[in-house]
Short mmCIF file of C-alpha atoms in Angstrom, two decimals:
data_model
loop_
_atom_site.label_atom_id
_atom_site.label_comp_id
_atom_site.label_asym_id
_atom_site.label_seq_id
_atom_site.Cartn_x
_atom_site.Cartn_y
_atom_site.Cartn_z
CA MET I 1 0.00 0.00 0.00
CA LYS I 2 1.31 3.44 -0.88
CA TYR I 3 0.34 6.86 0.47
CA LYS I 4 1.53 10.24 -0.70
CA ILE I 5 2.30 12.51 2.25
CA ARG I 6 4.83 15.19 3.18
CA ARG I 7 7.36 14.21 5.86
CA VAL I 8 6.53 17.34 7.88
CA ASP I 9 2.97 16.01 8.29
CA LEU I 10 3.99 12.57 9.53
CA LYS I 11 4.38 13.59 13.17
CA ALA I 12 0.64 14.13 13.41
CA ARG I 13 -0.41 10.91 11.67
CA VAL I 14 -1.13 7.38 12.81
CA LEU I 15 -0.95 4.32 10.57
CA SER I 16 -3.86 2.06 11.48
CA MET I 17 -3.92 -1.57 10.30
CA SER I 18 -6.75 -4.00 11.05
CA VAL I 19 -7.09 -7.73 10.36
CA TRP I 20 -10.41 -9.34 9.42
CA HIS I 21 -11.88 -12.78 8.70
CA MET I 22 -14.03 -12.60 5.59
CA GLU I 23 -17.45 -14.21 5.97
CA ARG I 24 -19.24 -14.96 2.73
CA MET I 25 -22.78 -14.86 4.09
CA ARG I 26 -22.43 -12.71 7.19
CA ARG I 27 -20.63 -9.61 8.39
CA ASN I 28 -16.83 -9.84 8.35
CA LEU I 29 -15.24 -10.70 11.69
CA PHE I 30 -12.76 -8.25 13.25
CA LEU I 31 -9.64 -10.05 14.55
CA GLY I 32 -7.46 -7.21 15.81
CA GLU I 33 -5.62 -4.04 14.90
CA ALA I 34 -2.25 -2.35 15.27
CA GLU I 35 -1.43 1.35 15.24
CA VAL I 36 1.93 2.97 14.48
CA GLN I 37 2.65 6.54 15.59
CA LEU I 38 4.43 7.80 12.48
CA GLY I 39 5.99 10.68 14.38
CA GLN I 40 7.89 8.15 16.51
CA TRP I 41 8.92 5.83 13.66
CA ASP I 42 12.64 5.38 12.90
CA TRP I 43 12.76 6.71 9.33
CA SER I 44 16.50 6.03 9.12
CA GLN I 45 15.73 2.37 8.43
CA THR I 46 16.73 1.62 4.85
CA GLN I 47 16.33 -2.16 4.80
CA SER I 48 12.92 -3.68 4.15
CA GLN I 49 13.07 -5.86 7.24
CA PRO I 50 9.66 -6.83 8.61
CA THR I 51 8.48 -5.22 11.82
CA TRP I 52 6.09 -7.19 13.98
CA GLN I 53 3.22 -5.58 15.87
CA ASN I 54 0.89 -7.35 18.29
CA LEU I 55 -2.76 -7.18 17.33
CA GLN I 56 -4.86 -5.28 19.87
CA PRO I 57 -8.60 -5.19 20.59
CA ARG I 58 -10.50 -2.49 18.76
CA VAL I 59 -10.20 0.92 20.34
CA LYS I 60 -12.88 3.51 19.59
CA PHE I 61 -11.33 6.33 17.59
CA SER I 62 -11.26 9.69 19.32
CA THR I 63 -10.76 12.93 17.43
CA GLU I 64 -9.18 14.29 20.61
CA ALA I 65 -6.14 12.14 19.79
CA ILE I 66 -5.46 14.10 16.61
CA ILE I 67 -2.85 16.78 17.24
CA SER I 68 -2.97 18.28 13.75
CA ARG I 69 -5.35 18.28 10.80
CA GLY I 70 -2.71 19.44 8.36
CA THR I 71 -0.18 22.21 7.90
CA ILE I 72 -0.84 25.81 6.85
CA LEU I 73 1.86 27.67 4.91
CA PHE I 74 1.67 31.45 5.12
CA SER I 75 3.68 34.66 5.38
CA ILE I 76 2.99 37.63 7.64
CA LYS I 77 4.30 41.21 7.75
CA PHE I 78 3.74 44.35 9.83
CA VAL I 79 4.26 47.78 8.28
CA PRO I 80 4.59 50.42 11.08
CA PRO I 81 2.90 53.82 10.66
CA GLY I 82 4.99 56.32 8.72
CA SER I 83 7.59 53.74 7.72
CA GLU I 84 7.14 54.40 3.99
CA GLY I 85 7.81 58.14 4.35
CA ARG I 86 5.61 61.26 4.31
CA GLY I 87 3.48 59.79 7.08
CA ILE I 88 2.45 56.77 5.01
CA PRO I 89 0.86 54.56 6.10
CA GLU I 90 -1.08 56.65 8.59
CA THR I 91 -1.57 53.63 10.86
CA GLY I 92 0.21 50.31 11.05
CA GLU I 93 -0.80 47.61 8.57
CA LEU I 94 -0.80 43.86 9.13
CA TYR I 95 -0.52 41.60 6.08
CA ILE I 96 -1.37 37.88 6.19
CA TRP I 97 -0.54 36.02 2.98
CA ILE I 98 -2.28 32.64 3.01
CA ARG I 99 -0.37 30.40 0.62
CA GLU I 100 -1.71 26.86 0.97
CA ILE I 101 -2.63 24.00 3.27
CA THR I 102 -0.90 20.64 2.96
CA GLY I 103 -1.89 17.21 4.23
CA LEU I 104 -5.43 18.21 5.23
CA LEU I 105 -7.08 15.20 6.85
CA PRO I 106 -9.97 14.00 4.65
CA THR I 107 -13.34 12.62 5.69
CA LYS I 108 -14.65 9.17 4.80
CA ARG I 109 -16.36 10.80 1.83
CA GLY I 110 -13.12 12.27 0.54
CA ALA I 111 -11.38 15.64 0.56
CA HIS I 112 -13.03 18.76 1.97
CA ASN I 113 -14.28 21.85 0.18
CA THR I 114 -12.03 24.18 2.11
CA TYR I 115 -11.77 27.87 2.85
CA LEU I 116 -9.96 29.87 5.50
CA LYS I 117 -11.18 32.73 7.72
CA SER I 118 -8.98 35.22 9.54
CA VAL I 119 -9.76 37.74 12.26
CA VAL I 120 -7.56 39.97 14.42
CA LEU I 121 -8.67 39.85 18.04
CA PRO I 122 -9.89 41.63 20.04
CA ASP I 123 -12.54 42.53 17.51
CA GLU I 124 -15.39 44.27 19.32
CA SER I 125 -16.80 45.63 16.06
CA GLY I 126 -16.94 42.23 14.39
CA ILE I 127 -15.84 43.68 11.05
CA SER I 128 -12.26 42.43 10.80
CA GLY I 129 -13.21 38.97 9.56
CA GLN I 130 -11.94 38.08 6.07
CA GLN I 131 -11.95 34.82 4.16
CA THR I 132 -10.49 33.11 1.12
CA ARG I 133 -12.35 31.50 -1.76
CA VAL I 134 -13.47 27.86 -1.46
CA VAL I 135 -11.10 25.25 -2.91
CA ARG I 136 -13.06 22.08 -3.67
CA GLY I 137 -12.02 18.46 -3.23
CA SER I 138 -8.33 18.90 -2.39
CA ALA I 139 -6.21 17.66 0.51
CA ASN I 140 -3.65 20.34 -0.42
CA PRO I 141 -5.71 23.45 -1.24
CA VAL I 142 -3.81 26.45 -2.64
CA PHE I 143 -5.28 29.90 -1.83
CA ASN I 144 -2.57 32.50 -2.52
CA HIS I 145 -4.77 35.10 -0.82
CA THR I 146 -3.60 38.16 1.15
CA MET I 147 -5.57 39.69 4.03
CA VAL I 148 -4.75 43.29 5.02
CA TYR I 149 -5.62 44.92 8.35
CA ASP I 150 -4.92 48.53 9.33
CA GLY I 151 -5.35 50.74 12.37
CA PHE I 152 -2.51 49.23 14.41
CA GLN I 153 0.26 50.72 16.50
CA PRO I 154 3.31 48.56 17.22
CA SER I 155 2.25 48.30 20.87
CA ASP I 156 -1.09 46.81 19.81
CA LEU I 157 0.65 43.68 18.57
CA LEU I 158 1.44 42.73 22.16
CA GLN I 159 -2.29 42.69 22.92
CA ALA I 160 -3.64 41.22 19.66
CA CYS I 161 -4.10 37.76 18.20
CA ALA I 162 -4.30 36.88 14.52
CA GLU I 163 -6.64 33.89 14.39
CA MET I 164 -6.86 31.74 11.26
CA THR I 165 -9.56 29.07 11.12
CA VAL I 166 -9.93 26.39 8.45
CA TRP I 167 -13.47 25.48 7.37
CA ASN I 168 -15.31 22.87 5.36
CA SER I 169 -18.06 24.55 3.34
CA GLN I 170 -20.64 21.73 3.08
CA PRO I 171 -21.72 21.06 5.71
CA SER I 172 -20.21 24.11 7.36
CA SER I 173 -17.79 23.00 10.06
CA CYS I 174 -14.56 24.28 11.55
CA LEU I 175 -11.65 21.91 10.96
CA GLY I 176 -9.04 23.65 13.08
CA VAL I 177 -7.27 26.84 14.05
CA VAL I 178 -3.94 28.64 14.22
CA ARG I 179 -3.56 31.55 16.68
CA LEU I 180 -0.66 33.98 16.50
CA SER I 181 -0.09 36.00 19.67
CA THR I 182 2.22 36.40 22.65
CA GLY I 183 0.28 33.62 24.40
CA ALA I 184 0.00 35.74 27.54
CA GLY I 185 -3.65 34.84 28.20
CA VAL I 186 -4.41 38.53 28.78
CA SER I 187 -5.30 41.33 26.36
CA TYR I 188 -5.50 44.96 27.54
CA GLY I 189 -5.73 43.73 31.13
CA GLN I 190 -8.56 41.24 30.50
CA SER I 191 -8.25 37.46 30.59
CA VAL I 192 -9.15 36.03 27.17
CA CYS I 193 -9.41 32.45 25.92
CA TRP I 194 -7.83 33.19 22.53
CA MET I 195 -4.41 34.17 23.92
CA ASP I 196 -3.43 30.49 24.04
CA SER I 197 -0.82 30.27 21.27
CA THR I 198 1.57 27.32 21.17
CA ALA I 199 5.33 27.84 21.38
CA ASP I 200 5.66 27.67 17.58
CA GLU I 201 2.81 30.14 17.08
CA MET I 202 4.35 32.53 19.62
CA ASN I 203 7.70 32.31 17.83
CA VAL I 204 6.11 33.43 14.55
CA TRP I 205 4.37 36.36 16.25
CA SER I 206 7.60 37.34 18.02
CA SER I 207 9.46 37.30 14.69
CA LEU I 208 6.77 39.57 13.23
CA ILE I 209 7.17 42.10 16.06
CA GLN I 210 10.96 42.05 15.83
CA SER I 211 11.09 42.31 12.01
CA PRO I 212 8.96 45.27 10.86
CA ASN I 213 8.56 45.70 7.09
CA ARG I 214 9.79 42.16 6.47
CA TRP I 215 7.84 39.06 5.49
CA VAL I 216 8.01 36.23 8.02
CA ASP I 217 7.48 32.84 6.38
CA ALA I 218 5.84 30.16 8.51
CA SER I 219 4.55 26.60 8.41
CA LEU I 220 2.34 25.62 11.34
CA PRO I 221 0.12 22.65 12.23
CA ILE I 222 -3.62 23.25 12.26
CA ARG I 223 -4.88 22.60 15.79
CA PRO I 224 -8.21 20.72 15.90
CA ASN I 225 -10.98 20.51 18.47
CA LEU I 226 -10.61 23.97 19.94
CA GLN I 227 -13.59 25.96 21.08
CA LEU I 228 -13.67 29.09 18.96
CA CYS I 229 -13.60 32.24 21.04
CA SER I 230 -14.28 34.60 18.13
CA GLY I 231 -17.58 33.04 17.08
#
C-alpha cells in the first residue's frame, strides 16, 4: 500500500492496520488491529526488514487524539505607521498572505471543500473577519490570498491575536485553528481564551514584532478541536 504525504505532516499521523476474517454470508469478523505513531517511527531504516506488531482489541477512535489536521503555509508582515515616508501609512498595517494548506485530513467521503477565515482579536466591532475563496475536493488546497488589516500601532501587537480558522463549506464545520499571539492569556488587562498560542505560534508572532517591514514565512500545524472564542 502506498500513500503520498509530506514528511513534515507525519508527526501528526497514525498508521492504522486492522485484520479481518471474511465471511461470505455474514458480516466480516474483526480479529485485531495495530497502530503505528508515524511521528515516533525510525525513518532512518533503509532495509525492508519486517516489523512485527501485536494485534490489539479495537479501540474507539477519538478525534481528541489528533494533534494536527494538516499544515498551513503562510507569510505575515507588519508595516509600522509612517515607515514608507511622508506619514504613510497613517496607521500600522498587518498583512497575512495565506499560501496553501498541505496534508489536510480528509473525511470518509473524501477531501473537503475548504476555505480559511482570519480575524484579528480583540474585535469588538466584528468587522475584521476576512476569508479566502473555497477550494473544492483537495487535501492540499492552494489559496494565494492576502488579508490586510490597518489601524494598528506597534504596541497593539502585544495585545492582539491573529486567528486563522480552516473550514469545510458543506456542511459548514470548523476543521481547526492557528492563533498567532504572545500567548499571555491577557489582552488589555482582560483574561481572554484566545491568547493560548503554542510555542511555535508565539515564535512566529515574536518574529513579526521584531522584524517590521519584512515578510516572516511560517509553516504551522492546524490545531483541531478547539472551542472558537471569536464566534
